[in-house]
Short mmCIF file of C-alpha atoms in Angstrom, two decimals:
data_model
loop_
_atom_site.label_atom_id
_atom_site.label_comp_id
_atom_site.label_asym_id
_atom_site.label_seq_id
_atom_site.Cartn_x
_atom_site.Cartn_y
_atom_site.Cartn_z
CA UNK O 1 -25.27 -9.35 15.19
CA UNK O 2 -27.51 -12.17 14.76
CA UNK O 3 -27.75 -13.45 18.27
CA UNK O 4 -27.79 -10.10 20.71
CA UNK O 5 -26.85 -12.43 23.90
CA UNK O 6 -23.27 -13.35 22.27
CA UNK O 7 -20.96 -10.44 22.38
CA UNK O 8 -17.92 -11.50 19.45
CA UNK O 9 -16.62 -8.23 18.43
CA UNK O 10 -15.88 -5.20 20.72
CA UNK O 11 -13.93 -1.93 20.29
CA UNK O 12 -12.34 -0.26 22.83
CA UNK O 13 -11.68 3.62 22.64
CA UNK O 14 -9.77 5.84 24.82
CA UNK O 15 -7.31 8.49 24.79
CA UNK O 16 -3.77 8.39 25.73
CA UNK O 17 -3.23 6.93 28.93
CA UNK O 18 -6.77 6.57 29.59
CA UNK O 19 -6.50 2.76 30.77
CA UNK O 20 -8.66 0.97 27.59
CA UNK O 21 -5.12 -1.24 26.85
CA UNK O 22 -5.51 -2.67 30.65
CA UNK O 23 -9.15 -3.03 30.42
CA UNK O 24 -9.69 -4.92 27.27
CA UNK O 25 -6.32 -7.01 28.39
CA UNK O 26 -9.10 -7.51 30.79
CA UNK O 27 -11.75 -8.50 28.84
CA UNK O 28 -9.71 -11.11 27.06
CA UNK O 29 -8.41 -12.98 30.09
CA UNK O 30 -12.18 -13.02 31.23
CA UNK O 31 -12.84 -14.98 28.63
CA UNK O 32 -11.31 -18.05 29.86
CA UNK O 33 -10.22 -19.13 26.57
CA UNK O 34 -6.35 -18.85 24.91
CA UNK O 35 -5.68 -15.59 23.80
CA UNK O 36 -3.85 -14.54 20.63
CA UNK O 37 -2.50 -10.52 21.43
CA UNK O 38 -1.24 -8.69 18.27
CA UNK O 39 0.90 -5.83 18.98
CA UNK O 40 0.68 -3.71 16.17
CA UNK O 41 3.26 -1.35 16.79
CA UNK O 42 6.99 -0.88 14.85
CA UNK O 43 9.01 -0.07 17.32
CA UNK O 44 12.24 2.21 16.36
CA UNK O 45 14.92 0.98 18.36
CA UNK O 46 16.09 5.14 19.65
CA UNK O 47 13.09 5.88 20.64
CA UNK O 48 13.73 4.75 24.78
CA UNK O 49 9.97 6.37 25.43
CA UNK O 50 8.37 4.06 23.22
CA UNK O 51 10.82 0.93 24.46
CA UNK O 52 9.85 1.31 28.10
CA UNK O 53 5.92 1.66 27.04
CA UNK O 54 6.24 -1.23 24.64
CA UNK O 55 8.16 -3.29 28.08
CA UNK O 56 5.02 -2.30 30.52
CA UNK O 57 2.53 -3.63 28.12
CA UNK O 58 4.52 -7.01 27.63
CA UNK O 59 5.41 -7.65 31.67
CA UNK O 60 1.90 -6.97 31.97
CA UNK O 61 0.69 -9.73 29.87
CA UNK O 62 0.00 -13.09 30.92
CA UNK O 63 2.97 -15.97 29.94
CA UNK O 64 1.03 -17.94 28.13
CA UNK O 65 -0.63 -15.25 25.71
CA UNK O 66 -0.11 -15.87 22.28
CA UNK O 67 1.99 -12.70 21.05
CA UNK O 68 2.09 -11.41 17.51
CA UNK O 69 4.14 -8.54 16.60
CA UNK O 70 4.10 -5.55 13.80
CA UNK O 71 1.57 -7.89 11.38
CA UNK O 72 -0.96 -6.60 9.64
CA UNK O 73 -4.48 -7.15 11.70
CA UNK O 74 -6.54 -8.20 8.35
CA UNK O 75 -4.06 -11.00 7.53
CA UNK O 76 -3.99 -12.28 10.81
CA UNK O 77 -7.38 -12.60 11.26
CA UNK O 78 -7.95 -14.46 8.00
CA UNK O 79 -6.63 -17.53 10.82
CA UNK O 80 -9.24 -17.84 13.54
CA UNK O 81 -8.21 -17.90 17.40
CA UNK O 82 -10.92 -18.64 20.54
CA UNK O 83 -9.44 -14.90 21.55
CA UNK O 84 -7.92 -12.08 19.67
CA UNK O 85 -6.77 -8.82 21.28
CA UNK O 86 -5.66 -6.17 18.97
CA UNK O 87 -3.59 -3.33 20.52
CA UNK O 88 -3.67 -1.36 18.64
CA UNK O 89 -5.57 0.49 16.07
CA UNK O 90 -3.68 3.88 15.94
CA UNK O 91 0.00 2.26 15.62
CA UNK O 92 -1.00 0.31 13.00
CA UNK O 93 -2.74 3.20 11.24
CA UNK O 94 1.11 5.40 11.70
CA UNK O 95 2.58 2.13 10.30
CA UNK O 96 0.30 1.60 7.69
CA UNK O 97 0.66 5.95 6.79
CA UNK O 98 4.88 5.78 7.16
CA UNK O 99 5.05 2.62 4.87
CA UNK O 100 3.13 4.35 1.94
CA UNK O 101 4.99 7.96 2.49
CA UNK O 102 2.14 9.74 2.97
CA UNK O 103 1.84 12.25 5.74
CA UNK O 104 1.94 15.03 2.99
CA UNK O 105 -0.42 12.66 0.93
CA UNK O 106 -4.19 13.33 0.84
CA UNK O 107 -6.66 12.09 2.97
CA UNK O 108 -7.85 8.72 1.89
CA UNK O 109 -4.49 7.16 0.67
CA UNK O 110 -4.21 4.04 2.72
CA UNK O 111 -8.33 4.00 3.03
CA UNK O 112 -7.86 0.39 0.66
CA UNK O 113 -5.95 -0.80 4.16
CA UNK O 114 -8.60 0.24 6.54
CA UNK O 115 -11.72 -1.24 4.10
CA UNK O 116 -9.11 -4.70 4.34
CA UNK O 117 -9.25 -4.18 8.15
CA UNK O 118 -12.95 -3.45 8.26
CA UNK O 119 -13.81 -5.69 5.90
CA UNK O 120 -11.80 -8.44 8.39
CA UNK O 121 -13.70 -7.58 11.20
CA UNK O 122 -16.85 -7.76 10.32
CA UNK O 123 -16.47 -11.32 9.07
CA UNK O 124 -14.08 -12.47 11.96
CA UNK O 125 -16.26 -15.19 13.87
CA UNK O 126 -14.52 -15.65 16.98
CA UNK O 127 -13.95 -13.33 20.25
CA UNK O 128 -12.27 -10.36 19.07
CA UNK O 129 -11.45 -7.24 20.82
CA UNK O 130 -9.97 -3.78 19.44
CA UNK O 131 -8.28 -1.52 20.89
CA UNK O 132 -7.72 1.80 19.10
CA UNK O 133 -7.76 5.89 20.16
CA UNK O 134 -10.00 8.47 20.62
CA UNK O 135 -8.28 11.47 19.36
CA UNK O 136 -11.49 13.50 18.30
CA UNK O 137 -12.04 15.44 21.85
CA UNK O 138 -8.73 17.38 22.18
CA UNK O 139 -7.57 20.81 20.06
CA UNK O 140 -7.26 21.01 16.36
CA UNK O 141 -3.21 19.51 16.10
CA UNK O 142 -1.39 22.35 14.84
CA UNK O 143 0.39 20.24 12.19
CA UNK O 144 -1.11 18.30 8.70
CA UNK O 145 0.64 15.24 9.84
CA UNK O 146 -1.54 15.45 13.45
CA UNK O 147 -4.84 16.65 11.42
CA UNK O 148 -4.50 13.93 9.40
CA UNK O 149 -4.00 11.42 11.74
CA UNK O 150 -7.13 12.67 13.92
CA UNK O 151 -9.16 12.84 10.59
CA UNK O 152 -8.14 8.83 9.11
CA UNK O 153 -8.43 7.57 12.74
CA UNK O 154 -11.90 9.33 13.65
CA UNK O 155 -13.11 7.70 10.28
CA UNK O 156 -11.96 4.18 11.22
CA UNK O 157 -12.99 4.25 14.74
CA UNK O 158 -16.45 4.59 13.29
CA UNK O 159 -16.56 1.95 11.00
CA UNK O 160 -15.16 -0.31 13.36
CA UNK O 161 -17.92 0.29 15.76
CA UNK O 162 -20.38 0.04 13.41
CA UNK O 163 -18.96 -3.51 12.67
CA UNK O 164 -18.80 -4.45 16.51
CA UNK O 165 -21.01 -5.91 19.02
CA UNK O 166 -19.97 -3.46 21.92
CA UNK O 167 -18.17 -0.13 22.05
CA UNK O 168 -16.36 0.87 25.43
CA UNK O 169 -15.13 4.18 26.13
CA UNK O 170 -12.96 4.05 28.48
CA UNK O 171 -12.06 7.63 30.59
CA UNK O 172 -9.71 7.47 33.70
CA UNK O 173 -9.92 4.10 34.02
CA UNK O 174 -13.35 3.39 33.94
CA UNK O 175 -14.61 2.03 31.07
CA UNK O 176 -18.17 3.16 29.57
CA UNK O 177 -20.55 1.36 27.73
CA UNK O 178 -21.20 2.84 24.53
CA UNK O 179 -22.86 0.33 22.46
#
């Protein structure tokens, strides 16, 4: 970051349920500017879990939010916009791993994807916020599909950060400042 008082880039971790969604929808209506929200997620239309968690975040966002669904973060933000929420990192990751097949694949199959995403990030000029999970404090997942997950995610989250301004943690609600 070349100029430490303006904050462009910031990452916000949390586990499931933990309240980072509502606090960096937060952070982008603080900053006063329009806000472009991309929704990474691919719905499938029998899961009614996912539907109704997928209807809470949209009734919760403001009207006149600029709403992008199931596109590909590094593409988008090839197109600058005064505010860009991403929410978020770990749906797009299951996206990106179903659309290549490879849950039974090794580790490191989609990693051309997250360098793209990275890579996107770090050059992305304008007020951008991420949203993604923090999966690495919980038990081993008993399955290779869950491992593998954790593992790819874990990796990610850490390059992101090191590409952001600020890292928030955010734990019951209250989000922590991390970087």
């Amino acid at each position: 970051m070349s100029d430490s008082s303006v904050i462009l880039r910031t990452l916000v971790l949390g586990g499931a349920r933990s309240g980072k969604s509502g606090y960096a929808e937060q952070l982008a209506s603080d900053a006063g500017r329009p806000v472009r929200y991309l929704a990474t997620s691919v719905p499938d239309p029998a899961d009614t879990d996912f539907a109704e968690r997928i209807a809470v975040h949209r009734a919760r966002r403001p009207a006149d939010w600029t709403v992008v669904e199931s596109a590909d973060p590094a593409t988008v933000l090839a197109d600058a916009a005064p505010v860009t929420l991403i929410d978020d990192i770990g749906t797009w990751l299951t996206a990106r791993i179903d659309a290549r097949d490879a849950w039974e694949l090794p580790r490191g199959t989609v990693a051309p994807e997250l360098d793209a995403l990275v890579r996107a990030v770090a050059d992305y000029r304008e007020r951008l916020i991420i949203v993604s999970p923090e999966v690495g404090m919980g038990v081993i997942p008993s399955h290779r599909s869950g491992r593998l997950f954790r593992d790819e995610i874990g990796g990610l989250n850490q390059q992101l950060a090191r590409v952001c301004d600020e890292v928030f943690l955010v734990v019951a609600g209250i989000p922590m400042h991390v970087k």
